[in-house]
Tab-separated table of C-alpha atoms in Angstrom:
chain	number	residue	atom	x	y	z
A	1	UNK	CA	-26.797	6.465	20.997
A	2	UNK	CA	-28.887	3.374	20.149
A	3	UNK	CA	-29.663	0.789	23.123
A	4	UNK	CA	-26.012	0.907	24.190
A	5	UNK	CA	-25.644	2.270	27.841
A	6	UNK	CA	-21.535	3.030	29.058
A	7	UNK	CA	-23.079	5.661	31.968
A	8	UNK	CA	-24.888	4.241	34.779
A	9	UNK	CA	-25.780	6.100	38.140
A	10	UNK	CA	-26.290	4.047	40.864
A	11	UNK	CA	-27.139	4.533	44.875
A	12	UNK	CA	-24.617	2.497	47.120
A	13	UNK	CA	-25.576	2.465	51.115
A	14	UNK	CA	-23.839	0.599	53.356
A	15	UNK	CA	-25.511	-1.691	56.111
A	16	UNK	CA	-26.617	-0.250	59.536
A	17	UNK	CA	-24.838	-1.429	62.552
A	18	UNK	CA	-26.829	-3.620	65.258
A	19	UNK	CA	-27.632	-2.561	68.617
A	20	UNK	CA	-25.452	-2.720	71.504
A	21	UNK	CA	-26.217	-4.884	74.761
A	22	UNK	CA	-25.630	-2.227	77.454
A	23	UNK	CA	-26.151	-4.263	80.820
A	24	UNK	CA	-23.165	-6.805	79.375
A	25	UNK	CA	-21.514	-5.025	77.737
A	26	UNK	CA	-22.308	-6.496	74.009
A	27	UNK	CA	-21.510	-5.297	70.325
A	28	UNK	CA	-23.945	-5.096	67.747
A	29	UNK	CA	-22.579	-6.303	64.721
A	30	UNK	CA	-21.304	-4.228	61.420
A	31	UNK	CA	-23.259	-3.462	58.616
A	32	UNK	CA	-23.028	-5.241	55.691
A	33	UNK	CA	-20.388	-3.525	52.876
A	34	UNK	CA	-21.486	-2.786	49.116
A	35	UNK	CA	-19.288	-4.423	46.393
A	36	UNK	CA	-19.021	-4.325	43.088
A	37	UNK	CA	-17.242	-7.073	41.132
A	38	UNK	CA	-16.041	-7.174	37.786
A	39	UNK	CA	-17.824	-10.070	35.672
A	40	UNK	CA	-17.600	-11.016	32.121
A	41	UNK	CA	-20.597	-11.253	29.542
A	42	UNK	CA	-22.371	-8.683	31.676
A	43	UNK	CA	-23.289	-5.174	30.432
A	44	UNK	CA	-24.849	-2.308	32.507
A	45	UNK	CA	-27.934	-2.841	30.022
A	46	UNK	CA	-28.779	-5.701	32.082
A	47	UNK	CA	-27.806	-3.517	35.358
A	48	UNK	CA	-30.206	-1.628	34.666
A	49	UNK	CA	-32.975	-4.090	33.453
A	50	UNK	CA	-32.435	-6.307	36.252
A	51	UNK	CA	-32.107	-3.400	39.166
A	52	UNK	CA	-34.648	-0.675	37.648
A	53	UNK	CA	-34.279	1.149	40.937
A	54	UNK	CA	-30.697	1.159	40.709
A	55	UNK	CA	-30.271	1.037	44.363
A	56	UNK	CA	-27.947	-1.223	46.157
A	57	UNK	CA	-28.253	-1.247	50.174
A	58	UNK	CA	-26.240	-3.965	52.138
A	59	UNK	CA	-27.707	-5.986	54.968
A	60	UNK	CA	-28.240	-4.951	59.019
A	61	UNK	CA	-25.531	-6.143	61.580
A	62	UNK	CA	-27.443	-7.989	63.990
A	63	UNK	CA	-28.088	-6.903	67.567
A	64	UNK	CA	-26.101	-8.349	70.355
A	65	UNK	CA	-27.864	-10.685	72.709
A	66	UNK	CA	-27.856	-12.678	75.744
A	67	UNK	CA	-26.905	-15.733	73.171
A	68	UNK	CA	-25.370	-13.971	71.269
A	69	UNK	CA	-23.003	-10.736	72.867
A	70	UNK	CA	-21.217	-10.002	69.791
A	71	UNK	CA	-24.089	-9.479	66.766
A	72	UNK	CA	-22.816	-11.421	63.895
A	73	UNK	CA	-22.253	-8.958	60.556
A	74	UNK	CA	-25.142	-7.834	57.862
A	75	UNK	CA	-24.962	-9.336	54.819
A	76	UNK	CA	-22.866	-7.764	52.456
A	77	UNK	CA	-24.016	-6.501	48.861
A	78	UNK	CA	-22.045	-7.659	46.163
A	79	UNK	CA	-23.150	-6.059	42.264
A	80	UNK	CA	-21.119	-7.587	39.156
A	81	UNK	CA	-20.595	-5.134	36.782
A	82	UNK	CA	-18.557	-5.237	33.265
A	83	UNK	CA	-15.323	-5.033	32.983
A	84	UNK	CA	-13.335	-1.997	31.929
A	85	UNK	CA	-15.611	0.215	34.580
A	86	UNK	CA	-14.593	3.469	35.943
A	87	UNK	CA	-16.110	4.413	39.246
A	88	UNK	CA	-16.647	8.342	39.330
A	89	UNK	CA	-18.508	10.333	42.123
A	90	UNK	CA	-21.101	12.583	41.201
A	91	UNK	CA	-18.709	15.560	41.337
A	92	UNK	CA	-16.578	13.495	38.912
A	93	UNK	CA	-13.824	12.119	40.999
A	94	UNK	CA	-12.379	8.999	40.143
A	95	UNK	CA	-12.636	6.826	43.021
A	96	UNK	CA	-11.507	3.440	41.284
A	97	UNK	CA	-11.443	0.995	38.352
A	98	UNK	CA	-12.144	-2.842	37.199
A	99	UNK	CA	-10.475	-4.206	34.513
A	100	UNK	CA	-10.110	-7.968	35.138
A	101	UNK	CA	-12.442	-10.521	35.748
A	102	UNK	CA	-12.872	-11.336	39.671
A	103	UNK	CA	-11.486	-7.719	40.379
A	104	UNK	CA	-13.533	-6.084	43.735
A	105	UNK	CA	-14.317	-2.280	44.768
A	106	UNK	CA	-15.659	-1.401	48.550
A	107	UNK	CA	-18.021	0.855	47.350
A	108	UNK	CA	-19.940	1.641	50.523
A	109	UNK	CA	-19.033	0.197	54.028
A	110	UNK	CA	-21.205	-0.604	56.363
A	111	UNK	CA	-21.877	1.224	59.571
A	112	UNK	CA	-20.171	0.019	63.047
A	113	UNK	CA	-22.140	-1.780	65.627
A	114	UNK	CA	-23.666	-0.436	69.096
A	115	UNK	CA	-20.844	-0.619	71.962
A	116	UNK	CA	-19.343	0.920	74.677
A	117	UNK	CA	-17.569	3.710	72.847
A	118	UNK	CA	-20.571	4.421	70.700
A	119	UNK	CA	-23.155	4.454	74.275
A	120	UNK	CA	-24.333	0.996	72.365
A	121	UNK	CA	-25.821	2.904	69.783
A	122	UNK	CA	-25.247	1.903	65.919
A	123	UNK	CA	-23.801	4.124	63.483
A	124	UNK	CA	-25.303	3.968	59.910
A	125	UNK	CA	-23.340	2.830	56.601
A	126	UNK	CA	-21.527	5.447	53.919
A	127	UNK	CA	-24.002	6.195	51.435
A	128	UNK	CA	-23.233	7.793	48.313
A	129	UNK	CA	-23.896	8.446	44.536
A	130	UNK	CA	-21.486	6.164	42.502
A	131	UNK	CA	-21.628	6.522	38.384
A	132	UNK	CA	-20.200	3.584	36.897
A	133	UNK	CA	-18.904	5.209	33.889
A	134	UNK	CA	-18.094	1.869	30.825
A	135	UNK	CA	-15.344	2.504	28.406
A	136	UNK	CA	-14.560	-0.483	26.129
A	137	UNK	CA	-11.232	-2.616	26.475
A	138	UNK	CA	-10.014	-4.018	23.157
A	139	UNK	CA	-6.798	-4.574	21.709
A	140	UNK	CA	-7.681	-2.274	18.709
A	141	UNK	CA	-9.198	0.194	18.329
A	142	UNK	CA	-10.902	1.409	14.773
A	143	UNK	CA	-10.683	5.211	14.284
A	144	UNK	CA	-11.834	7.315	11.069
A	145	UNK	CA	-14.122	10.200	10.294
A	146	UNK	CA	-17.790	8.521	9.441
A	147	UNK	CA	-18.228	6.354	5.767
A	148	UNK	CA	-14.747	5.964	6.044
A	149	UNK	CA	-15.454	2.248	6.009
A	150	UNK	CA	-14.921	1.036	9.413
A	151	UNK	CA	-18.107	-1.513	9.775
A	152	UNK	CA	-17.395	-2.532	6.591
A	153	UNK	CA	-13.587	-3.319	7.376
A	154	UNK	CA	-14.906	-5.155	11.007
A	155	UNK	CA	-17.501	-7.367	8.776
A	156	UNK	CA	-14.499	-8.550	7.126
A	157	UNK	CA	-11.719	-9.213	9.391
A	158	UNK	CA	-14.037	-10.563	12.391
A	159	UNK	CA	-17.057	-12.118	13.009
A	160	UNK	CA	-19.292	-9.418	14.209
A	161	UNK	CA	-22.213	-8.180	11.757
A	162	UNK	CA	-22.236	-4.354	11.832
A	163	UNK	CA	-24.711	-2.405	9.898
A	164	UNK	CA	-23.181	-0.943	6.876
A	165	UNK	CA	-24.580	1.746	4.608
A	166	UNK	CA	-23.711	4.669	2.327
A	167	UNK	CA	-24.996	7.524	4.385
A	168	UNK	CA	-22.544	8.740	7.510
A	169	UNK	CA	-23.269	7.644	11.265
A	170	UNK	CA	-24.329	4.238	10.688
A	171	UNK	CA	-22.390	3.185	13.629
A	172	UNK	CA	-24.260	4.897	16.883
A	173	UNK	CA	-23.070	2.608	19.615
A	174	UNK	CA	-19.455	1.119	19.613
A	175	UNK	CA	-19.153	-2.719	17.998
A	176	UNK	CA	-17.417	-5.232	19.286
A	177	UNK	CA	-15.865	-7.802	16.671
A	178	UNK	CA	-12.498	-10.593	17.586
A	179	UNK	CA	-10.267	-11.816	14.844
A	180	UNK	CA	-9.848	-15.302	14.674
A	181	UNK	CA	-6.135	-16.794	13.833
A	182	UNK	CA	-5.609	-20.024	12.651
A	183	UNK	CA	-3.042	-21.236	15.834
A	184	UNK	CA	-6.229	-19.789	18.020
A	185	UNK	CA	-5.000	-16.915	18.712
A	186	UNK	CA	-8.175	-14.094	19.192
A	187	UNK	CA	-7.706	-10.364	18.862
A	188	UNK	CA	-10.527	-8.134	20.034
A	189	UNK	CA	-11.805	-5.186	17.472
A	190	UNK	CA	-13.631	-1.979	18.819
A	191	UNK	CA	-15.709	0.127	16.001
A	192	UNK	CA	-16.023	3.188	17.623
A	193	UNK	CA	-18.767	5.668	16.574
A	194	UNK	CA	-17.250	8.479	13.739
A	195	UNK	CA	-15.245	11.202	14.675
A	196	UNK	CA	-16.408	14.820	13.460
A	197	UNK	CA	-14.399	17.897	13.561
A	198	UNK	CA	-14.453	19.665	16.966
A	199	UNK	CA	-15.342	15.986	18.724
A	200	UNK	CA	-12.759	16.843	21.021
A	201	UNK	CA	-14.975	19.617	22.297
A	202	UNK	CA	-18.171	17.169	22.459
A	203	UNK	CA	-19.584	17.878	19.358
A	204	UNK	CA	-21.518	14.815	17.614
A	205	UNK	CA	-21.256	12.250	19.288
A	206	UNK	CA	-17.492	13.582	21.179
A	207	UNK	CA	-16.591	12.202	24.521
A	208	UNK	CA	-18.839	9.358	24.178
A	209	UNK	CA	-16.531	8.549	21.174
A	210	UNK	CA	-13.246	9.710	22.520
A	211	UNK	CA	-13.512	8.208	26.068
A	212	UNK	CA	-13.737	4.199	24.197
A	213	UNK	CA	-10.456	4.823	22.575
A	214	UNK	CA	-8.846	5.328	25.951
A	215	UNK	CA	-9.445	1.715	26.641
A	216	UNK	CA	-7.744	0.019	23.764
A	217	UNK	CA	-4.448	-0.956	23.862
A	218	UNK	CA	-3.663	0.573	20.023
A	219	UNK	CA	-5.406	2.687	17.111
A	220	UNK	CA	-6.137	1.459	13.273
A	221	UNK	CA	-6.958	4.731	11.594
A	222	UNK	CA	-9.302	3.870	8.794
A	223	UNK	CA	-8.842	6.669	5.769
A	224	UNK	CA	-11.006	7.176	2.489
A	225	UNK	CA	-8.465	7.249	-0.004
A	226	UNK	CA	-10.612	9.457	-1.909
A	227	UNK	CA	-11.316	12.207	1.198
A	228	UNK	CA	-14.093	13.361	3.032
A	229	UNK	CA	-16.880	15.568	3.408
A	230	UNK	CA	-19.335	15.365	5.926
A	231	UNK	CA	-22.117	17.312	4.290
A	232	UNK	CA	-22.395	19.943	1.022
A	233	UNK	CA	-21.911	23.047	4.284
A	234	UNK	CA	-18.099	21.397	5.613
A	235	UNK	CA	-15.273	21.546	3.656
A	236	UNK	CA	-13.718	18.778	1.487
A	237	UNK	CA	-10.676	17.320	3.128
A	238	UNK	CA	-8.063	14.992	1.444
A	239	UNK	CA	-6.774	11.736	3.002
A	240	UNK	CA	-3.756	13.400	4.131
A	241	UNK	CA	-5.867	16.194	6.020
A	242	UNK	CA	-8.502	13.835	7.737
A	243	UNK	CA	-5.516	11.787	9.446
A	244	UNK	CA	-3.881	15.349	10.504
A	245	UNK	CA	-7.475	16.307	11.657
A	246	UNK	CA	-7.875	13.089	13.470
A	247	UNK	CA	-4.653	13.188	14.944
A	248	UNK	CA	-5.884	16.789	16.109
A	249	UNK	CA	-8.938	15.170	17.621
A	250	UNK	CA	-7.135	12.606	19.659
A	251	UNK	CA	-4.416	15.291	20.807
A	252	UNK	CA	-6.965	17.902	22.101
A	253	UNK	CA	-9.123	14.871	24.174
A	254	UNK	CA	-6.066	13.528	25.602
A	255	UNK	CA	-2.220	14.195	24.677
A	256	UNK	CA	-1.378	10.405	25.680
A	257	UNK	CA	-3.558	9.193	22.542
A	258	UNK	CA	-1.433	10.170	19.959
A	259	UNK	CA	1.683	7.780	21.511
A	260	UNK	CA	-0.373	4.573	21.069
A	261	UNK	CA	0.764	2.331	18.467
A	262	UNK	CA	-0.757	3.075	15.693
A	263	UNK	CA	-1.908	1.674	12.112
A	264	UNK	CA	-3.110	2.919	8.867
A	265	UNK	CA	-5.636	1.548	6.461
A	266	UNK	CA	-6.257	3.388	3.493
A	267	UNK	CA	-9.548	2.421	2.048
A	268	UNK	CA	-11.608	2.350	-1.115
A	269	UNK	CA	-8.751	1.121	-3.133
A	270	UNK	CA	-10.933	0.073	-5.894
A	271	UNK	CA	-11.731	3.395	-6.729
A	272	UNK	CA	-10.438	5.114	-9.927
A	273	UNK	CA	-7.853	7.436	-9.896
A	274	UNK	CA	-7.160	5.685	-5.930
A	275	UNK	CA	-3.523	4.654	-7.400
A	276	UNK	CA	-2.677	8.296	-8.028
A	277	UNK	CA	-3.867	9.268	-4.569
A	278	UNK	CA	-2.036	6.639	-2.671
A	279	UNK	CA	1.322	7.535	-4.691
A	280	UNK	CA	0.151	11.406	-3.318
A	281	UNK	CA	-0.695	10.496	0.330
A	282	UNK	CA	2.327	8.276	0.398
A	283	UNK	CA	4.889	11.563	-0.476
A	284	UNK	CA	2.495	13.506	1.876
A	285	UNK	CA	3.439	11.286	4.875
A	286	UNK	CA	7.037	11.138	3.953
A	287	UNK	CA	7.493	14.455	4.572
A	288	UNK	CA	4.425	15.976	6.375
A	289	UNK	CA	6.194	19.160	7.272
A	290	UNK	CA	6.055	20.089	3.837
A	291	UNK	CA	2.320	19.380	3.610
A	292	UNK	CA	1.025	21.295	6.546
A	293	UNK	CA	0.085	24.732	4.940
A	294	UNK	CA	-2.786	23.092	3.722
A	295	UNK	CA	-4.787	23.343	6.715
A	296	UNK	CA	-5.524	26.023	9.101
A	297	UNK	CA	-2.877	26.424	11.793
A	298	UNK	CA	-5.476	25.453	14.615
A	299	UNK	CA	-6.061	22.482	12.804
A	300	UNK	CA	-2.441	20.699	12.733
A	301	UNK	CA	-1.333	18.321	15.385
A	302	UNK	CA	0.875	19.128	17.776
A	303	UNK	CA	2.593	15.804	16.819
A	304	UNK	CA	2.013	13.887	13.871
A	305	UNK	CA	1.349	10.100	14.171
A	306	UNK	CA	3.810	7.590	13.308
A	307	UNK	CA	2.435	4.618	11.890
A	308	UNK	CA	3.691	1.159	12.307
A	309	UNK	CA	2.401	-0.154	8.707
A	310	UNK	CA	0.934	1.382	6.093
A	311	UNK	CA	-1.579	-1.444	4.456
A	312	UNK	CA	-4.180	-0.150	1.379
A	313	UNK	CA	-6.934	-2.115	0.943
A	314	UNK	CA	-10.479	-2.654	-0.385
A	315	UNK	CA	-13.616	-3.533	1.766
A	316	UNK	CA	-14.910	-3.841	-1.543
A	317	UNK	CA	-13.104	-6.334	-2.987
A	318	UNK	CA	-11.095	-7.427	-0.076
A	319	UNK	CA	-7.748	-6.317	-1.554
A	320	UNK	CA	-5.148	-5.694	1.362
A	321	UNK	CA	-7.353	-7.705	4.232
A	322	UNK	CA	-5.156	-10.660	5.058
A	323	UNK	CA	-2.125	-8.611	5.085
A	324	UNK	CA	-3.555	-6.129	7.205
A	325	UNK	CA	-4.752	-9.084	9.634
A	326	UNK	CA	-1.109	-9.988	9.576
A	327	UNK	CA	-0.024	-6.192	10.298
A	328	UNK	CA	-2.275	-5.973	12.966
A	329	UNK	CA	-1.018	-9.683	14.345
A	330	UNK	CA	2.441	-8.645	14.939
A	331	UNK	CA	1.702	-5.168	15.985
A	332	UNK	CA	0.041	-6.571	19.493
A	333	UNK	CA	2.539	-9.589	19.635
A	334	UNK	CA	5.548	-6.748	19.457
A	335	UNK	CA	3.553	-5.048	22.179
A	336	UNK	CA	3.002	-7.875	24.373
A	337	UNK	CA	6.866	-9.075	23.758
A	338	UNK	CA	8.041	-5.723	24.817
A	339	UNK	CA	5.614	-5.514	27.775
A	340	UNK	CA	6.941	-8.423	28.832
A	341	UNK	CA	10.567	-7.651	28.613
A	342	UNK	CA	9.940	-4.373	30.807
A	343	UNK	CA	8.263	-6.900	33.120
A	344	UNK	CA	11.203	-8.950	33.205
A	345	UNK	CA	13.547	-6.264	33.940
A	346	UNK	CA	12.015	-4.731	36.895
A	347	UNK	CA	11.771	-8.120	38.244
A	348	UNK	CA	15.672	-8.874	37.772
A	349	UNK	CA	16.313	-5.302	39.246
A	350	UNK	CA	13.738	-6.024	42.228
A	351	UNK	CA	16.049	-9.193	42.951
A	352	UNK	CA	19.387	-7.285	42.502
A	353	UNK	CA	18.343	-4.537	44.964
A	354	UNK	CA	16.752	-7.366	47.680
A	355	UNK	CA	20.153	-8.822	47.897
């Protein structure tokens, strides 16, 4: 999975309390609480690099005094972390999430200080195992079984410099690339590591796939015009079949996949006989009832996708990449405008009911 790290397991202990004062009475103060807060530009790479022990233990309260009858509280631990980070326990219970810059999590508290109630004894801090468990946010995501041409497409439409090559899985740690508009505007790419059959159940490279796609906002499946075939032991599978199969994928991981907007870029366009494939594919998705006795019946989707655009093109050439910049362009600004109109409802119906 290259140098890319999205799992990190990490010890959180919250501050012991200070000592109590017992002849006046005094309170030791709290321990200090562990917090991590969601930064940008920072990766749990350089979590890991910078804490190699991976433990995070906030500071002492201090003990109460003669000068001082109430302790004053430990220092508290605060760890920035990226954002888009789920916090699971070590049985795998979601416990929270960061998404925006500046957001906080009480991971651990700190223990209480010495007093009365406690016979001025202190009590220790929550300790526990935290995994902070990475998975990308984007505002699309690119999905296709491997050489379909994602890289390739990414190297075009954005900045970032994937490798490219003609053998499958050159893409072993998701990519992160932003299209650039000419008003400014800036709209964030994932290239996600290739799908395989069976990913759903963890095969390849599976969940570590599968879980990235959860975090973008919608899908661009990328499609070989010409089909695929992993190696000379797997079936050949049309274009039609792979986006049924990778519909299948995305269903058995997670039902609520399959209702993300969605794209579809057909590659490879300058290949012969592509015209004739398209015009197939394009009757094919028409009517994809018709179609489905072609595969096995544990291989077709529940639901079939519905695609917003339909946009061939050529990596190759770079036939079809402005327009599907365009596509993809209105797709999220639809999104957001509709997101925002939901927003404004509830608002108007929040005022309605207060009066």
């Amino acid at each position: 999975y290259g140098n890319f790290i999205d799992d990190l397991r990490v010890y959180v202990r919250g501050g012991t309390g200070g000592m109590g004062y017992p002849r006046l009475g005094g309170e030791g103060g709290r321990g200090g609480d562990v917090w991590f807060i969601a930064r940008e530009r920072i990766t749990l790479k350089s979590i890991k690099e910078k804490y190699p022990q991976k433990r995070f233990v906030a500071g002492t309260g201090a003990n109460s005094s003669v000068q001082a009858l109430k302790g004053e509280k430990g220092k508290d631990c605060e760890v920035h972390v990226p954002l888009g980070i789920s916090l699971v326990t070590d049985d795998g219970k979601q416990i929270g999430e960061l998404n925006a810059a500046g957001e906080r999590f009480l991971a651990a508290r700190g223990g209480l200080g010495g007093s009365l109630a406690t016979n001025f004894l202190p009590c220790k801090g929550q300790k526990r195992i935290v995994h902070l468990d990475l998975k990308l946010i984007a505002d699309v995501g690119l999905v296709g079984f491997p050489n379909a041409g994602k890289s390739s497409l990414l190297s075009k439409i954005s900045h970032a410099k994937p490798e490219t090559a003609s053998y499958p899985f050159t893409t072993i740690q998701p990519e992160l690339g932003k299209i650039m508009y000419t008003d400014y505007k800036q709209i964030s790419v994932a290239d996600l590591p290739g799908l395989i059959e069976g990913a759903h159940a963890n095969r390849g490279m599976g969940h570590k796939f599968l879980k990235h796609v959860e975090r973008t906002k919608q899908l661009l499946l990328v499609v070989d015009i010409s089909g695929f075939q992993l190696s000379i032991k797997t079936q050949f599978r049309t274009a039609f079949e792979t986006i049924l199969l990778l519909t299948k994928e995305l269903e058995l991981y997670k039902e609520e996949l399959v209702t993300k907007p969605a794209l579809l870029a057909i590659n490879k366009m300058d290949l012969p006989c592509a015209k004739d494939n398209l015009n197939e594919l394009m009757s094919q998705l028409q009517n994809p009832q018709d179609f489905l006795h072609l595969l096995e019946e544990e291989m077709i989707p529940a639901n079939t996708l519905q695609f917003k655009e339909i946009i061939p093109i050529s990596t190759y050439t770079g036939e079809g990449i402005e327009e599907l910049k365009g596509c993809i362009r209105k797709s999220i600004d639809e999104e957001a405008e509709q997101e925002n109109e939901e927003y404004r409802k509830k608002k108007l119906l929040l005022l309605q009911t207060s009066k």
